[in-house]
Amino acid sequence: MTTKELMELDQKYIIGTYGRNPISIVRGKGATLYDEEDNEYIDFTSGIGVSSIGYGNEKWAEAIYEQAKKLGHISNLYYTEPCAKLAEQLCTRTGMSGVFFGNSGAEANEGIIKLARKYSYDKYGEGRATVLTLKDSFHGRTITTLNATGQDVFHQYFFPFTEGFRYVEANNFTDLVLKADDTVCAVLMELIQGEGGVNPLDEEYVKNVAEYCKKNDWLLLIDEVQTGVGRTGTLFAYQGYGIEPDAVSFAKGIAGGLPMGGFLVSEKCRETLGPGTHGSTFGGNPVSASAALEVLNELDDQLLLEVREKGNYIAAAVHNMRSGNISAIKGKGLMIGLQLIGADAAQTSAALASRGLLTLTAHGNVLRLLPPLTITIEEIDKGLAILQGLLGD
Ligand SMILES: *Cc1c(COP(=O)(O)O)cnc(C)c1O
């Protein structure tokens, strides 16, 4: 099927919620993708931060195949080894106490919001259910997580939303203290806002918030759906901030391309969600868990170091382009935002795609780069040459 034929078929039967690029991806190897006509694309997207260990990864595919042959699914009413081993890995490598597995980021965030509300209800009773979230955040597309998201554009059409969210300004501790009252039970935030523009939070601000949470017995909920699983050069971004969250949500990159999400909890709320209070039919399924075990296996200290080095390499190279259209380079590790001026991010991303480089955008006219963590320097250089060709001097 040609790309044109595929586009027609897709548009005839799939509802139009996505603005797709006019490209059909057929296969990939490493961080290089190929379309129907065998054109090559350097991938600075990983899907959207998902394909963390690259495309066509043999060990990952093998892990999925071997598990699928043995057991593709059984309900959470039985024990399965891949999910228990994955939970062990996540806890021992973070110091968190326990895990819940679901299937997506929004669902993971719903889970930690439920955790915070029940923790508070168990201890203090009703009337303490407000969750403070940050302006320009993004937490998902369900009726609850849309309202947790601190951007007005997401608060349309679908009324009534789940109530109980209040928005505070990022990196403004005074604003948070001003908006706090005795109805609050938690703060939910990304440490680097992804969709919101690749905006890193200040370390001092994060520490102040963490301390204030502790003082008031609010849960500190960190949304690591985008920043987690090695993206910023530590297994989770919070490990680079010197804080101890009560819950950490993850999804996107965890299983390297299969659907999986979930959250980690601290000792303090280890018992909050007891039998019957939360669940997911597919959560922790053995095939996704086997894929995730291979992702964590590859994400050793050496690869995490390389993520930081490759991030610095890209930032330095972009800086050296001295492009009049790039006014700032933001982010950490392989989560990079290029602030554009005098060029539209969406148009720039489309133009780059037609030249063979896939990129993402983010709120505030930002070009967002989330390459596979295993991308090679050769692939990075090819991608940067395309970027230079369009935006360089
Ligand atoms: C992508 C994302 C989500 C939503 O994840 P889904 O898997 O699409 O539900 C939530 N929070 C953050 C920070 C994200 O980047």
Short mmCIF file of C-alpha atoms and ligand atoms in Angstrom, two decimals, residues 48 103-107 109 138-141 190 192 194-195 223-227 249 251-252 368, ligand 1:
data_model
loop_
_atom_site.label_atom_id
_atom_site.label_comp_id
_atom_site.label_asym_id
_atom_site.label_seq_id
_atom_site.Cartn_x
_atom_site.Cartn_y
_atom_site.Cartn_z
CA ILE A 48 6.47 10.35 22.26
CA ASN A 103 -1.47 0.64 31.23
CA SER A 104 -1.02 4.34 30.53
CA GLY A 105 0.10 7.65 31.93
CA ALA A 106 -3.31 9.18 32.56
CA GLU A 107 -4.38 6.04 34.36
CA ASN A 109 -1.93 9.67 37.48
CA PHE A 138 0.10 18.04 31.56
CA HIS A 139 -1.28 14.98 33.34
CA GLY A 140 -3.48 13.17 30.80
CA ARG A 141 -6.73 13.04 28.87
CA GLU A 190 6.24 17.05 36.70
CA ILE A 192 10.39 18.94 33.83
CA GLY A 194 6.93 18.02 28.94
CA GLU A 195 3.91 19.01 26.83
CA ASP A 223 4.35 12.66 37.44
CA GLU A 224 7.29 10.94 35.75
CA VAL A 225 5.31 9.67 32.78
CA GLN A 226 7.64 11.59 30.46
CA THR A 227 10.72 12.24 32.64
CA SER A 249 3.80 7.73 38.21
CA ALA A 251 4.32 5.03 31.65
CA LYS A 252 5.62 6.05 28.19
CA ARG A 368 10.80 19.10 21.60
C1 LIG B 1 2.07 11.64 28.11
C2 LIG B 1 1.87 12.12 29.49
C3 LIG B 1 0.75 11.74 30.25
C4 LIG B 1 -0.37 10.90 29.66
O1 LIG B 1 0.06 9.61 29.32
P1 LIG B 1 -0.90 8.66 28.44
O2 LIG B 1 -0.15 7.35 28.41
O3 LIG B 1 -1.05 9.29 27.10
O4 LIG B 1 -2.19 8.56 29.17
C5 LIG B 1 0.68 12.16 31.55
N1 LIG B 1 1.65 12.93 32.09
C6 LIG B 1 2.74 13.31 31.40
C7 LIG B 1 3.78 14.13 32.06
C8 LIG B 1 2.88 12.93 30.07
O5 LIG B 1 3.95 13.33 29.37
#
